[in-house]
CSV table of C-alpha atoms in Angstrom, one decimal:
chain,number,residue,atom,x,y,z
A,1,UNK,CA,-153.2,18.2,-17.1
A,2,UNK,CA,-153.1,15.0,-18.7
A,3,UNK,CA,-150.7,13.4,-16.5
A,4,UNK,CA,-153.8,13.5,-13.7
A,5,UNK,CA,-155.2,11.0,-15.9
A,6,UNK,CA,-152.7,8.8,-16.8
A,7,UNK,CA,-152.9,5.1,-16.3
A,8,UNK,CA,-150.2,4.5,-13.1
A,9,UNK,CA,-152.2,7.3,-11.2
A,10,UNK,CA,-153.0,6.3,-7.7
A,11,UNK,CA,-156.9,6.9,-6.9
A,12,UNK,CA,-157.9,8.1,-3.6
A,13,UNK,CA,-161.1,7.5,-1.8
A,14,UNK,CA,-164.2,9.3,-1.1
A,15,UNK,CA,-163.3,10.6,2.4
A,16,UNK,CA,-159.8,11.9,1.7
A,17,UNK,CA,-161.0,13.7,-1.4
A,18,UNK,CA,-164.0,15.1,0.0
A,19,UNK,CA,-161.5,16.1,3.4
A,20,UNK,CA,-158.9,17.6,0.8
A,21,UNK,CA,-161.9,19.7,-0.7
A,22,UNK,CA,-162.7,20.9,2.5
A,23,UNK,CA,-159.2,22.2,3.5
A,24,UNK,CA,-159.4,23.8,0.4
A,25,UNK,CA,-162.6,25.8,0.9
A,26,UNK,CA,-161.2,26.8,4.4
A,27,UNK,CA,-158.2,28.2,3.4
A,28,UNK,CA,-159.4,30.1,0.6
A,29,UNK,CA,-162.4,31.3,3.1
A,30,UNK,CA,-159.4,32.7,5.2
A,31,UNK,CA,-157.1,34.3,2.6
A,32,UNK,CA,-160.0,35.9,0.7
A,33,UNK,CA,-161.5,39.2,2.4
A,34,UNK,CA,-165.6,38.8,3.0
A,35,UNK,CA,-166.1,41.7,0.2
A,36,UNK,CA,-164.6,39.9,-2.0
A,37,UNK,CA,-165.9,37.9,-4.8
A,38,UNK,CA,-165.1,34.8,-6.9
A,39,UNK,CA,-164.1,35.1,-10.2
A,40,UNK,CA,-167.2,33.6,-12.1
A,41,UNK,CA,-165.2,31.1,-13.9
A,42,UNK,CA,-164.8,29.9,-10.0
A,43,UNK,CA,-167.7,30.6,-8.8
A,44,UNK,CA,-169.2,28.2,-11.9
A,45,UNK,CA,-166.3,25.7,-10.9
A,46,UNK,CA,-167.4,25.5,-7.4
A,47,UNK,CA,-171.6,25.4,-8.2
A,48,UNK,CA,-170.1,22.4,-10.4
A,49,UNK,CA,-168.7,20.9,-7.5
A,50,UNK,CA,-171.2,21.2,-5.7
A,51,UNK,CA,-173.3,19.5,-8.0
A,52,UNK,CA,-171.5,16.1,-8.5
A,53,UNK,CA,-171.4,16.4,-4.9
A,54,UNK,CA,-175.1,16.3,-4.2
A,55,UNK,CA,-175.5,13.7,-7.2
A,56,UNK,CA,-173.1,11.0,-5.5
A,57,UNK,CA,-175.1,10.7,-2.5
């Protein structure tokens, strides 16, 4: 994990990371069934998200 942070890292913008989050979301909207829940370690993750989301705007 700590090589995400090291100092030659390349840094991407806003738009791509917010695009990359939404491809994300889809595809894990398609491969889970709609009974199913998040673990709540995830669930927690995504609320987090969410968060930092609605705070950089």
């Amino acid at each position: 994990m700590a090589g995400l942070f090291a100092d030659d890292s390349e840094q991407i913008d806003r738009s791509t990371s917010r695009s990359i989050r939404d491809a994300v979301g889809e595809r894990l909207q398609q491969s889970l069934r709609p009974e199913a829940r998040l673990p709540t370690h995830l669930e927690q993750l995504l609320k987090e998200l969410k968060q930092r989301d609605r705070d950089s705007h």
